[in-house]
Amino acid sequence: MSAALTTRSLLTRPAPALGLLLAGALLTARPASAQDLERVLRTQLGAADGAPVEQLFEVGNQLLDEAPESDDAFRNALVTAVEGTGEKARLAAAVALKGLKEDATYGRDLLALLEPLSGSEDEGIRAMAIALCGDRAAFNTRVLPDVRELVEKNCKDELVPPLVRIEASLALWGIGSNGQRAVAKTTLEQFLRSSDRDLVVRGALALAQMNVESGKAWSVLREIKDEPTTYGRQARLFLQRAEMRREFDRDLARLAEKLHGQPDGGGDTDYRLLDELRSRIRFTHVRGGDLSDQELLEFAAKGMLQGLDRHSTFFTGDEYKKFFFDLDREYGGIGAFVNFDQDDDFSIVRPIYSGPAYRAGLRSGDKILEVDGWETSGHTSDEIIRRLKGRPGTDVVLKVYRLGFQEPQMFSIQRGQISVPSVNWAMLPGDIGYIELITFSANISREIQVALDDLMDRGAKGLVLDVRNNTGGYLTKAVDVVEKFLPAETLVLATEGPSEKRREYVTRPRRFVTDLPLAVLTNNFSASASEITAGALQDHGRAVIVGERTFGKGSVQNIIPLETDQGERFSDLNRDGAWQDGEPFDDRNGNGKFDAGARIKITVALYYLPSGRTPHRQFDKEGRVIDPNWGVIPDKKLDLLEKNPADAWKNSAVFALLKEGAFRKYVKDHLGKNEALFRKLAEGDDGDPQKYPDFDAFYDSLDTKLSKDDVRRWIRYEVRDQVSDLRGAVYPGNRALGDPQEDAQLQEAVRSLLDKVGVDIRAIDAYRNVLKIDFGDKEKAAKK
């Protein structure tokens, strides 16, 4: 029997008994210490080097018999014991690693063993190594791309032995993306055109394993099904399985006809269409064999709703939980924005300054190595975040490394009820209050009131509301914002739809706060509630709109729970009406996680601004825009930054420096001795790079074609990030956006407001040398 066929069969059935192969190597009791375990494993691995390839799968499984209760301890001992052994021993060790259910590295060590074996001169070892790569569950999402690349290379390279390519195709089908699965299918179909009859048969059997039940492969199976060989028996099994599946589908169709009835003597053609589509997907699509009926049903539901308009959709329970959090931005946890940094370490991007993490001493850039003793390395963001979250009042212990620490430190943090801010604000030079509205969430009314009180107490002469990149939220929360700036009983918007009677939303008594001059910043990502805010204030002549045309979403969606997929019951311990991590729940389906239940988001109405217009971008049947005046069109239109196509190369140059952490390292190296200076530069640097300590030496060390002004700007962005930790408050916006020194749209808004109170923006020192806005031809001529 050939190596490739043996490899595949080894993965699906036990190998022959090992006999005396490991005689004397196995102990009757589990090793008492790590050293004993390592010694036992090294002995068994030494014996494995003399075993036939066909028996290595059983050797690997017997290694698992020595595993103590701690999978991590076994993994560490095995990785140490396999050093210096031969290819067969490493392959047996890979089988054992793959068998671990709670491997802390989740595939990283397994890939380290398999990668060199995938280039072995022994075809059997190479084929088995590739076959072991074909289990998606063995690798986490961070390791999986490397595994896919390794397998795809062996699949596509025509110089690779044919039997290894067949194994690689099967493995790629198991772990690959849609495009890679198509590559796997195409590769096997090439074998069907081979002049080697054995390769033709192997290719057909492999395609059958992929549930490809049509074309030449099926003809080959029919030709060999009566042969008294292993190939013939496998062909008969595949053909019988296909016939059983077809019979099942026919029974299901007949049952559907009975359930739905046959009015007027005809069948339910709508359900027949869905049944046929499901069958054709099953038999012909590259992923057909892996998709459950539930997944296909979800796809159909999404297609049905999204076919109506791009804002209607179907939410699975998991999707709804994420959508709900975006609107109700509260949870139990440590209070920090987290992600992987340029070193691929899981790190604090920025703590929420009112949260437990910041109070406990965590700062931006801190690397989280462990959560309650569980290593974060090798795991995905979702896996780590689930462990950081939990019921408020519970403790979590983090192992953290920070630049300057001699060794990692332990931080004990009591989780709290975290409210992710929807509003950031600051007082800009010229006494102009700047308020960034991140999203129209449930708590925005309270937050904007706090911002207004603070800015007005500090003597604001005008206000800028920034809804750029704000895609919306609750419609009623837009009303809550607008009524801070308009008198009572003023119309904000009206909604109306086929099943929704006209409803008008007006400002309420005692909600008006200020009549200060007002500007609103918009861009092409400002949508829905953002457009209500900007459009209503524009229609009433209350605010000048600055920036870019908005997105054009003037429709109203309702969220409707489905009776057919209700959420699981839970104990609402903090009485917030929503399930939070750590709250007990009725796990009906036994999957170990809370299921919120499916929802549909469906468009029920359009909204109309006070002037009667709708911002909604509507299309006719040919896809042409019906009303060219869609969206909210700004009174003053300009870009955030000057756009010069010739400068496009700068993006990659800056990205390279960010990736190596050049700006972050410069600031960290100089912040300690220059804290007061850096706090001042965070507010403004007059565009002068020489204000930064050792700037010229740093610039020369970068060996970059970026200008000194480009480098200065990115240093300042990093200064603002790190100074945020020192002052315990974030600067609104992100990079240039929201920075009065770099943001041309914000500068134009400030100029408009200062003009109304008789102040020239050029008379304010903080702006004089950094203005990005145009003052007309006369000013240009004067400068020349």
XYZ file of N, CA and C in Angstrom, residues 158-307:
450
model
N 4.020 21.759 -8.769
C 3.969 20.548 -9.593
C 5.202 19.675 -9.428
N 6.255 20.184 -8.776
C 7.454 19.378 -8.520
C 7.322 18.521 -7.268
N 6.295 18.792 -6.470
C 6.031 17.983 -5.274
C 5.504 16.618 -5.717
N 5.919 15.527 -5.062
C 5.428 14.199 -5.436
C 3.903 14.155 -5.493
N 3.328 13.494 -6.488
C 1.873 13.502 -6.686
C 1.074 13.082 -5.446
N 1.550 12.046 -4.733
C 0.774 11.580 -3.585
C 0.787 12.604 -2.447
N 1.874 13.357 -2.335
C 1.920 14.435 -1.343
C 0.963 15.555 -1.761
N 0.898 15.852 -3.058
C -0.016 16.900 -3.539
C -1.473 16.512 -3.265
N -1.772 15.219 -3.380
C -3.140 14.771 -3.083
C -3.452 15.003 -1.605
N -2.501 14.652 -0.721
C -2.709 14.902 0.705
C -2.834 16.401 0.983
N -2.005 17.202 0.292
C -2.059 18.651 0.486
C -3.405 19.215 0.030
N -3.951 18.675 -1.050
C -5.257 19.132 -1.535
C -6.344 18.836 -0.512
N -6.302 17.627 0.046
C -7.298 17.266 1.054
C -7.141 18.137 2.308
N -5.885 18.392 2.712
C -5.654 19.234 3.895
C -6.114 20.663 3.636
N -5.811 21.188 2.431
C -6.211 22.564 2.104
C -7.728 22.682 2.054
N -8.391 21.648 1.606
C -9.854 21.647 1.612
C -10.383 21.763 3.039
N -9.677 21.173 3.987
C -10.136 21.186 5.375
C -9.890 22.494 6.093
N -8.832 23.220 5.712
C -8.460 24.408 6.490
C -8.484 25.694 5.687
N -8.641 25.591 4.368
C -8.429 26.751 3.514
C -9.600 27.714 3.461
N -9.308 28.889 2.917
C -10.344 29.863 2.597
C -11.126 29.370 1.382
N -12.172 30.076 0.999
C -12.940 29.669 -0.181
C -12.056 29.571 -1.417
N -11.190 30.576 -1.598
C -10.309 30.559 -2.761
C -9.334 29.409 -2.716
N -8.798 29.110 -1.528
C -7.851 27.993 -1.406
C -8.532 26.651 -1.605
N -9.767 26.540 -1.160
C -10.509 25.287 -1.385
C -10.751 25.073 -2.878
N -10.963 26.167 -3.581
C -11.111 26.056 -5.035
C -9.810 25.561 -5.666
N -8.659 26.042 -5.136
C -7.359 25.566 -5.614
C -7.215 24.071 -5.360
N -7.620 23.618 -4.175
C -7.530 22.191 -3.838
C -8.370 21.344 -4.795
N -9.582 21.786 -5.063
C -10.472 21.052 -5.960
C -9.894 21.009 -7.376
N -9.374 22.144 -7.838
C -8.794 22.196 -9.186
C -7.581 21.293 -9.298
N -6.749 21.257 -8.259
C -5.557 20.400 -8.274
C -5.938 18.941 -8.424
N -6.929 18.500 -7.662
C -7.349 17.096 -7.754
C -7.978 16.794 -9.109
N -8.692 17.743 -9.652
C -9.294 17.532 -10.976
C -8.223 17.371 -12.048
N -7.042 17.982 -11.835
C -5.943 17.791 -12.777
C -5.479 16.340 -12.809
N -5.523 15.677 -11.647
C -5.111 14.273 -11.594
C -6.049 13.383 -12.419
N -7.287 13.816 -12.594
C -8.227 13.018 -13.389
C -7.813 12.950 -14.858
N -6.954 13.890 -15.290
C -6.485 13.899 -16.682
C -5.129 13.219 -16.836
N -4.622 12.611 -15.756
C -3.307 11.967 -15.789
C -3.345 10.694 -16.645
N -2.194 10.367 -17.224
C -2.075 9.104 -17.969
C -1.827 7.937 -17.026
N -1.531 8.235 -15.762
C -1.302 7.207 -14.748
C -2.656 6.841 -14.132
N -3.129 5.638 -14.401
C -4.437 5.211 -13.936
C -4.546 5.269 -12.424
N -3.457 4.957 -11.703
C -3.478 4.970 -10.243
C -3.742 6.378 -9.726
N -3.111 7.379 -10.347
C -3.325 8.757 -9.914
C -4.736 9.225 -10.233
N -5.300 8.769 -11.347
C -6.681 9.113 -11.694
C -7.625 8.621 -10.605
N -7.433 7.376 -10.192
C -8.307 6.793 -9.174
C -8.138 7.516 -7.839
N -6.899 7.784 -7.453
C -6.656 8.486 -6.190
C -7.296 9.878 -6.208
N -7.159 10.561 -7.338
C -7.767 11.878 -7.450
C -9.277 11.823 -7.315
N -9.900 10.813 -7.936
C -11.357 10.672 -7.859
C -11.803 10.366 -6.432
N -11.071 9.488 -5.742
C -11.431 9.159 -4.360
C -11.265 10.386 -3.438
N -10.216 11.170 -3.678
C -10.017 12.364 -2.872
C -11.142 13.371 -3.103
N -11.564 13.540 -4.351
C -12.684 14.437 -4.640
C -13.968 13.947 -3.979
N -14.132 12.632 -3.922
C -15.310 12.087 -3.250
C -15.283 12.410 -1.756
N -14.074 12.403 -1.166
C -13.956 12.796 0.238
C -14.398 14.241 0.446
N -14.271 15.055 -0.593
C -14.698 16.455 -0.530
C -16.187 16.614 -0.827
N -16.885 15.499 -1.013
C -18.317 15.532 -1.345
C -18.581 16.109 -2.731
N -17.606 15.979 -3.640
C -17.829 16.377 -5.027
C -18.466 15.193 -5.734
N -19.765 15.257 -5.985
C -20.514 14.096 -6.473
C -20.998 14.308 -7.900
N -20.113 14.785 -8.757
C -20.480 14.958 -10.166
C -19.215 14.986 -10.994
N -19.367 15.021 -12.316
C -18.239 15.135 -13.213
C -17.489 13.832 -13.389
N -16.250 13.936 -13.892
C -15.459 12.764 -14.249
C -15.122 11.915 -13.026
N -14.936 12.564 -11.864
C -14.594 11.806 -10.663
C -15.650 10.753 -10.378
N -16.908 11.134 -10.564
C -17.995 10.198 -10.274
C -18.018 9.061 -11.294
N -17.659 9.383 -12.525
C -17.590 8.342 -13.559
C -16.499 7.336 -13.218
N -15.365 7.813 -12.716
C -14.279 6.914 -12.340
C -14.729 5.989 -11.207
N -15.436 6.540 -10.211
C -15.902 5.709 -9.100
C -16.852 4.624 -9.585
N -17.722 4.953 -10.524
C -18.648 3.957 -11.054
C -17.896 2.863 -11.818
N -16.796 3.243 -12.470
C -16.020 2.268 -13.236
C -15.348 1.241 -12.335
N -14.915 1.665 -11.139
C -14.102 0.771 -10.294
C -14.883 0.170 -9.132
N -16.170 0.521 -8.983
C -16.904 0.140 -7.772
C -17.025 -1.374 -7.587
N -16.948 -2.132 -8.682
C -17.098 -3.587 -8.566
C -15.764 -4.315 -8.470
N -14.656 -3.569 -8.502
C -13.346 -4.208 -8.396
C -13.133 -4.748 -6.983
N -12.569 -5.959 -6.847
C -12.317 -6.544 -5.513
C -11.032 -5.993 -4.892
N -10.927 -4.662 -4.810
C -9.728 -3.995 -4.285
C -10.154 -2.965 -3.235
N -9.143 -2.445 -2.542
C -9.431 -1.378 -1.571
C -10.071 -0.188 -2.260
N -9.546 0.159 -3.459
C -10.130 1.267 -4.205
C -11.592 0.993 -4.536
N -11.884 -0.219 -4.999
C -13.259 -0.561 -5.368
C -14.200 -0.467 -4.174
N -13.754 -0.974 -3.008
C -14.597 -0.920 -1.816
C -14.853 0.520 -1.392
N -13.816 1.373 -1.460
C -14.006 2.787 -1.112
C -14.977 3.463 -2.074
N -14.862 3.136 -3.369
C -15.757 3.727 -4.365
C -17.203 3.344 -4.076
N -17.434 2.059 -3.740
C -18.801 1.615 -3.438
C -19.367 2.362 -2.246
N -18.533 2.575 -1.197
C -19.002 3.293 -0.013
C -19.382 4.739 -0.343
N -18.565 5.400 -1.153
C -18.877 6.778 -1.526
C -20.166 6.843 -2.347
N -20.354 5.902 -3.281
C -21.559 5.898 -4.103
C -22.795 5.609 -3.255
N -22.660 4.678 -2.305
C -23.790 4.361 -1.431
C -24.139 5.563 -0.548
N -23.114 6.264 -0.064
C -23.367 7.438 0.768
C -24.116 8.508 -0.021
N -23.718 8.710 -1.259
C -24.375 9.715 -2.093
C -25.838 9.348 -2.345
N -26.096 8.066 -2.605
C -27.469 7.644 -2.848
C -28.319 7.804 -1.600
N -27.745 7.508 -0.429
C -28.473 7.696 0.827
C -28.789 9.174 1.055
N -27.844 10.053 0.696
C -28.091 11.480 0.857
C -29.218 11.948 -0.062
N -29.203 11.454 -1.298
C -30.260 11.849 -2.231
C -31.616 11.343 -1.766
N -31.640 10.115 -1.230
C -32.891 9.568 -0.734
C -33.397 10.372 0.458
N -32.474 10.783 1.309
C -32.849 11.612 2.445
C -33.458 12.929 1.970
N -32.845 13.542 0.955
C -33.367 14.808 0.429
C -34.751 14.616 -0.172
N -34.953 13.466 -0.847
C -36.279 13.214 -1.420
C -37.314 13.036 -0.309
N -36.932 12.316 0.768
C -37.851 12.158 1.896
C -38.169 13.506 2.541
N -37.135 14.343 2.650
C -37.331 15.649 3.256
C -38.260 16.513 2.404
N -38.101 16.418 1.082
C -38.961 17.191 0.187
C -40.412 16.735 0.301
N -40.591 15.381 0.379
C -41.964 14.860 0.518
C -42.571 15.310 1.846
N -41.755 15.312 2.913
C -42.253 15.769 4.214
C -42.638 17.249 4.154
N -41.813 18.048 3.477
C -42.114 19.475 3.347
C -43.424 19.681 2.613
N -43.683 18.869 1.579
C -44.936 18.982 0.836
C -46.133 18.693 1.727
N -45.954 17.692 2.604
C -47.063 17.358 3.510
C -47.299 18.461 4.530
N -46.200 19.002 5.040
C -46.332 20.046 6.060
C -46.939 21.318 5.499
N -46.540 21.695 4.294
C -46.977 22.961 3.719
C -48.202 22.819 2.831
N -48.613 21.571 2.578
C -49.813 21.362 1.771
C -49.567 21.558 0.291
N -50.556 21.189 -0.514
C -50.475 21.325 -1.957
C -51.761 21.954 -2.470
N -51.942 23.258 -2.272
C -53.167 23.912 -2.728
C -53.312 23.808 -4.231
N -54.554 23.623 -4.664
C -54.874 23.540 -6.089
C -54.082 22.452 -6.789
N -53.712 21.432 -6.039
C -53.040 20.298 -6.662
C -51.579 20.530 -6.970
N -51.035 21.706 -6.653
C -49.637 21.994 -6.968
C -48.780 21.996 -5.727
N -47.467 21.815 -5.888
C -46.538 21.836 -4.769
C -46.205 23.253 -4.381
N -45.551 23.396 -3.242
C -45.107 24.702 -2.766
C -43.808 25.047 -3.488
N -43.934 25.769 -4.583
C -42.776 26.013 -5.443
C -41.717 26.831 -4.737
N -42.118 27.715 -3.796
C -41.129 28.515 -3.090
C -40.193 27.615 -2.281
N -40.783 26.653 -1.557
C -39.955 25.762 -0.761
C -39.183 24.794 -1.639
N -39.749 24.418 -2.755
C -39.021 23.557 -3.692
C -37.757 24.255 -4.187
N -37.855 25.548 -4.447
C -36.694 26.310 -4.904
C -35.594 26.284 -3.850
N -35.939 26.530 -2.581
C -34.941 26.526 -1.516
C -34.332 25.134 -1.345
N -35.170 24.092 -1.461
C -34.663 22.729 -1.342
C -33.665 22.414 -2.452
N -34.002 22.849 -3.681
C -33.094 22.583 -4.789
C -31.779 23.343 -4.609
N -31.871 24.599 -4.186
C -30.652 25.380 -3.969
C -29.770 24.729 -2.911
N -30.397 24.260 -1.854
C -29.621 23.608 -0.793
C -28.904 22.377 -1.327
N -29.607 21.559 -2.112
C -29.002 20.345 -2.658
C -27.859 20.667 -3.596
N -28.068 21.662 -4.457
C -27.002 22.003 -5.411
C -25.779 22.573 -4.682
N -25.996 23.353 -3.640
C -24.877 23.859 -2.841
C -24.130 22.699 -2.204
N -24.884 21.764 -1.642
C -24.274 20.601 -0.996
C -23.336 19.849 -1.945
N -23.773 19.648 -3.186
C -23.057 18.746 -4.091
C -22.023 19.444 -4.964
N -22.132 20.756 -5.167
C -21.256 21.400 -6.143
C -20.372 22.494 -5.570
N -20.781 23.164 -4.495
C -19.976 24.269 -3.982
C -18.743 23.747 -3.255
N -17.646 24.500 -3.333
C -16.397 24.035 -2.732
C -16.514 23.861 -1.222
N -17.468 24.544 -0.571
C -17.663 24.392 0.872
C -18.936 23.624 1.201
N -19.613 23.125 0.177
C -20.929 22.523 0.383
C -20.980 21.449 1.445
N -19.961 20.597 1.488
C -19.977 19.497 2.446
C -19.779 19.919 3.880
N -19.291 21.125 4.105
C -18.999 21.580 5.462
C -20.097 22.438 6.062
N -21.076 22.831 5.256
C -22.105 23.766 5.722
C -23.304 23.006 6.277
N -23.757 23.435 7.440
C -24.939 22.817 8.043
C -26.198 23.450 7.471
N -27.322 22.784 7.665
C -28.597 23.357 7.221
C -28.865 24.683 7.937
N -28.460 24.782 9.208
C -28.668 26.016 9.960
C -27.901 27.174 9.329
N -26.656 26.913 8.908
C -25.860 27.969 8.271
C -26.488 28.394 6.946
N -26.937 27.433 6.154
C -27.573 27.767 4.883
C -28.853 28.567 5.112
N -29.581 28.213 6.164
C -30.805 28.946 6.484
C -30.479 30.394 6.869
N -29.385 30.592 7.639
C -28.977 31.941 8.009
C -28.578 32.748 6.777
N -27.857 32.103 5.839
C -27.475 32.797 4.607
C -28.720 33.220 3.836
N -29.705 32.320 3.780
C -30.936 32.635 3.052
C -31.676 33.806 3.710
N -31.703 33.808 5.040
C -32.380 34.898 5.755
C -31.687 36.236 5.498
N -30.346 36.219 5.519
C -29.615 37.450 5.232
C -29.891 37.930 3.815
N -29.873 36.991 2.862
C -30.111 37.367 1.477
C -31.508 37.928 1.272
N -32.480 37.350 1.953
C -33.860 37.800 1.813
C -34.013 39.243 2.290
N -33.400 39.555 3.426
C -33.543 40.903 3.982
C -32.640 41.914 3.280
N -31.412 41.516 2.972
C -30.500 42.439 2.319
C -30.906 42.707 0.874
N -31.715 41.816 0.305
C -32.255 42.073 -1.021
C -33.254 43.217 -1.027
